[in-house]
PDB file of C-alpha atoms in Angstrom:
ATOM      1  CA  MET A   2    -152.859 -11.085-134.492  1.00 64.00           C
ATOM      2  CA  ILE A   3    -153.170  -7.447-135.525  1.00 74.00           C
ATOM      3  CA  LEU A   4    -149.731  -7.606-137.214  1.00 74.00           C
ATOM      4  CA  GLN A   5    -150.884 -10.635-139.240  1.00 79.00           C
ATOM      5  CA  GLY A   6    -153.904  -8.602-140.435  1.00 78.00           C
ATOM      6  CA  VAL A   7    -151.708  -5.701-141.495  1.00 80.00           C
ATOM      7  CA  ILE A   8    -149.281  -7.988-143.303  1.00 84.00           C
ATOM      8  CA  THR A   9    -152.148  -9.712-145.098  1.00 86.00           C
ATOM      9  CA  MET A  10    -153.606  -6.350-146.151  1.00 86.00           C
ATOM     10  CA  LEU A  11    -150.210  -5.173-147.464  1.00 87.00           C
ATOM     11  CA  ILE A  12    -149.665  -8.412-149.374  1.00 86.00           C
ATOM     12  CA  ASP A  13    -153.081  -8.165-150.963  1.00 85.00           C
ATOM     13  CA  ARG A  14    -152.549  -4.546-151.960  1.00 87.00           C
ATOM     14  CA  LEU A  15    -149.157  -5.312-153.511  1.00 85.00           C
ATOM     15  CA  ARG A  16    -150.547  -8.364-155.304  1.00 82.00           C
ATOM     16  CA  ASN A  17    -153.406  -6.274-156.718  1.00 83.00           C
ATOM     17  CA  LYS A  18    -150.997  -3.584-158.008  1.00 84.00           C
ATOM     18  CA  ILE A  19    -148.788  -6.148-159.679  1.00 83.00           C
ATOM     19  CA  GLN A  20    -151.718  -8.075-161.154  1.00 83.00           C
ATOM     20  CA  LEU A  21    -153.320  -4.945-162.575  1.00 83.00           C
ATOM     21  CA  GLY A  22    -150.065  -3.979-164.333  1.00 85.00           C
ATOM     22  CA  ILE A  23    -149.507  -7.436-165.709  1.00 88.00           C
ATOM     23  CA  TYR A  24    -153.105  -7.687-166.777  1.00 88.00           C
ATOM     24  CA  GLU A  25    -152.970  -4.452-168.728  1.00 89.00           C
ATOM     25  CA  LEU A  26    -149.615  -5.356-170.307  1.00 92.00           C
ATOM     26  CA  THR A  27    -150.973  -8.761-171.327  1.00 93.00           C
ATOM     27  CA  ILE A  28    -153.969  -7.190-173.005  1.00 94.00           C
ATOM     28  CA  LEU A  29    -151.746  -4.725-174.855  1.00 95.00           C
ATOM     29  CA  LYS A  30    -149.359  -7.511-175.937  1.00 95.00           C
ATOM     30  CA  TYR A  31    -152.223  -9.631-177.251  1.00 96.00           C
ATOM     31  CA  ILE A  32    -153.811  -6.774-179.145  1.00 96.00           C
ATOM     32  CA  SER A  33    -150.365  -5.770-180.539  1.00 96.00           C
ATOM     33  CA  LYS A  34    -150.280  -9.027-182.532  1.00 94.00           C
ATOM     34  CA  SER A  35    -153.507  -8.119-184.360  1.00 93.00           C
ATOM     35  CA  PRO A  36    -156.653  -6.116-183.693  1.00 94.00           C
ATOM     36  CA  ASN A  37    -159.091  -8.030-181.616  1.00 94.00           C
ATOM     37  CA  TYR A  38    -162.585  -7.790-180.149  1.00 93.00           C
ATOM     38  CA  GLY A  39    -163.646  -7.970-176.491  1.00 92.00           C
ATOM     39  CA  ILE A  40    -164.811 -11.558-176.256  1.00 93.00           C
ATOM     40  CA  ALA A  41    -161.659 -12.815-177.983  1.00 94.00           C
ATOM     41  CA  ILE A  42    -159.606 -10.819-175.500  1.00 95.00           C
ATOM     42  CA  ILE A  43    -161.569 -12.226-172.564  1.00 95.00           C
ATOM     43  CA  ASN A  44    -161.146 -15.761-173.888  1.00 95.00           C
ATOM     44  CA  LYS A  45    -157.389 -15.306-174.339  1.00 94.00           C
ATOM     45  CA  MET A  46    -157.026 -13.828-170.819  1.00 93.00           C
ATOM     46  CA  GLU A  47    -158.929 -16.798-169.361  1.00 93.00           C
ATOM     47  CA  GLU A  48    -156.811 -19.194-171.394  1.00 94.00           C
ATOM     48  CA  LEU A  49    -153.733 -17.569-169.846  1.00 92.00           C
ATOM     49  CA  GLY A  50    -155.141 -18.088-166.340  1.00 90.00           C
ATOM     50  CA  PHE A  51    -156.524 -14.636-165.601  1.00 88.00           C
ATOM     51  CA  ARG A  52    -159.912 -14.271-163.953  1.00 82.00           C
ATOM     52  CA  THR A  53    -161.929 -12.001-166.172  1.00 86.00           C
ATOM     53  CA  GLY A  54    -165.254 -11.197-167.756  1.00 89.00           C
ATOM     54  CA  PRO A  55    -167.007  -8.398-169.633  1.00 91.00           C
ATOM     55  CA  SER A  56    -167.599  -6.241-166.536  1.00 90.00           C
ATOM     56  CA  TYR A  57    -163.820  -6.416-165.876  1.00 86.00           C
ATOM     57  CA  ILE A  58    -162.283  -6.142-169.331  1.00 91.00           C
ATOM     58  CA  TYR A  59    -164.423  -3.462-170.963  1.00 92.00           C
ATOM     59  CA  PRO A  60    -163.566  -0.763-168.375  1.00 91.00           C
ATOM     60  CA  PHE A  61    -159.882  -1.558-169.010  1.00 88.00           C
ATOM     61  CA  LEU A  62    -160.412  -1.172-172.741  1.00 95.00           C
ATOM     62  CA  GLN A  63    -162.369   2.058-172.349  1.00 95.00           C
ATOM     63  CA  GLN A  64    -159.685   3.533-170.078  1.00 94.00           C
ATOM     64  CA  MET A  65    -156.990   2.613-172.558  1.00 95.00           C
ATOM     65  CA  ILE A  66    -158.973   4.347-175.324  1.00 97.00           C
ATOM     66  CA  ARG A  67    -159.294   7.461-173.126  1.00 97.00           C
ATOM     67  CA  ASP A  68    -155.530   7.327-172.473  1.00 96.00           C
ATOM     68  CA  GLY A  69    -154.843   7.220-176.223  1.00 97.00           C
ATOM     69  CA  ILE A  70    -153.296   3.748-176.024  1.00 96.00           C
ATOM     70  CA  LEU A  71    -155.971   1.972-178.061  1.00 97.00           C
ATOM     71  CA  TYR A  72    -158.530   2.895-180.606  1.00 96.00           C
ATOM     72  CA  ARG A  73    -161.714   1.098-181.517  1.00 96.00           C
ATOM     73  CA  ILE A  74    -162.782   0.004-184.995  1.00 94.00           C
ATOM     74  CA  ASP A  75    -166.404  -1.112-185.566  1.00 93.00           C
ATOM     75  CA  ARG A  76    -166.691  -3.968-188.067  1.00 89.00           C
ATOM     76  CA  VAL A  77    -169.533  -6.155-189.232  1.00 89.00           C
ATOM     77  CA  VAL A  78    -168.460  -9.797-189.193  1.00 83.00           C
ATOM     78  CA  GLN A  79    -170.986 -12.480-190.256  1.00 87.00           C
ATOM     79  CA  GLY A  80    -173.806 -10.012-189.724  1.00 90.00           C
ATOM     80  CA  LYS A  81    -172.666  -9.097-186.169  1.00 86.00           C
ATOM     81  CA  ARG A  82    -171.250  -5.728-185.260  1.00 89.00           C
ATOM     82  CA  ARG A  83    -168.008  -6.186-183.411  1.00 90.00           C
ATOM     83  CA  LYS A  84    -165.831  -3.603-181.720  1.00 93.00           C
ATOM     84  CA  TYR A  85    -162.161  -4.342-182.540  1.00 96.00           C
ATOM     85  CA  TYR A  86    -159.395  -2.762-180.521  1.00 97.00           C
ATOM     86  CA  GLU A  87    -156.010  -1.837-181.934  1.00 97.00           C
ATOM     87  CA  LEU A  88    -152.934  -0.176-180.450  1.00 97.00           C
ATOM     88  CA  THR A  89    -152.216   3.404-181.376  1.00 97.00           C
ATOM     89  CA  GLN A  90    -148.606   4.439-181.994  1.00 97.00           C
ATOM     90  CA  LYS A  91    -148.548   5.724-178.418  1.00 96.00           C
ATOM     91  CA  GLY A  92    -149.753   2.293-177.286  1.00 96.00           C
ATOM     92  CA  ARG A  93    -147.012   0.518-179.215  1.00 96.00           C
ATOM     93  CA  ILE A  94    -144.347   2.757-177.736  1.00 96.00           C
ATOM     94  CA  LEU A  95    -145.823   2.327-174.233  1.00 95.00           C
ATOM     95  CA  LEU A  96    -145.869  -1.471-174.621  1.00 95.00           C
ATOM     96  CA  GLN A  97    -142.238  -1.547-175.811  1.00 95.00           C
ATOM     97  CA  ILE A  98    -141.066   0.609-172.934  1.00 95.00           C
ATOM     98  CA  CYS A  99    -143.115  -1.337-170.319  1.00 92.00           C
ATOM     99  CA  VAL A 100    -141.813  -4.697-171.622  1.00 92.00           C
ATOM    100  CA  GLU A 101    -138.233  -3.442-171.298  1.00 93.00           C
ATOM    101  CA  GLU A 102    -138.961  -2.152-167.813  1.00 91.00           C
ATOM    102  CA  LEU A 103    -140.500  -5.443-166.821  1.00 89.00           C
ATOM    103  CA  LYS A 104    -137.415  -7.306-168.128  1.00 90.00           C
ATOM    104  CA  LYS A 105    -135.163  -4.976-166.074  1.00 91.00           C
ATOM    105  CA  MET A 106    -137.252  -5.524-162.949  1.00 86.00           C
ATOM    106  CA  TYR A 107    -137.242  -9.270-163.360  1.00 85.00           C
ATOM    107  CA  GLY A 108    -133.514  -9.181-164.015  1.00 87.00           C
ATOM    108  CA  ALA A 109    -133.033  -7.325-160.759  1.00 85.00           C
ATOM    109  CA  PHE A 110    -135.052  -9.936-158.877  1.00 79.00           C
ATOM    110  CA  GLU A 111    -133.053 -12.723-160.490  1.00 82.00           C
ATOM    111  CA  THR A 112    -129.816 -11.018-159.497  1.00 84.00           C
ATOM    112  CA  ILE A 113    -130.914 -10.649-155.865  1.00 82.00           C
ATOM    113  CA  GLY A 114    -132.624 -13.999-155.869  1.00 77.00           C
ATOM    114  CA  LEU A 115    -136.345 -14.535-156.134  1.00 63.00           C
ATOM    115  CA  GLU A 116    -136.641 -16.353-152.818  1.00 63.00           C
ATOM    116  CA  GLY A 117    -136.681 -14.546-149.444  1.00 58.00           C
TER     117      GLY A 117
END
């Protein structure tokens, strides 16, 4: 019974790490296509099957700005002020490297076999 609890905890921790990385890469990939604002990013993430919302996405965006991966552009659209996010050059390089790493990792799993 204790072993099952430990295994469940480890699985949850690994799942969270994987999901956070995929979540961040998905946001970067979406923004790389064109600058976008928070609600559009949230809607796209939900459309892709991610659970999200403003309290979850905005901290991600703010951290990426602090890391120099994104920058924010304030625009007025139809009388509303919107904060658009765009990748910096550093963000584009990071995305390219991470996508290549993800492909390599997935290739390794395919080589070994995805099933236990």
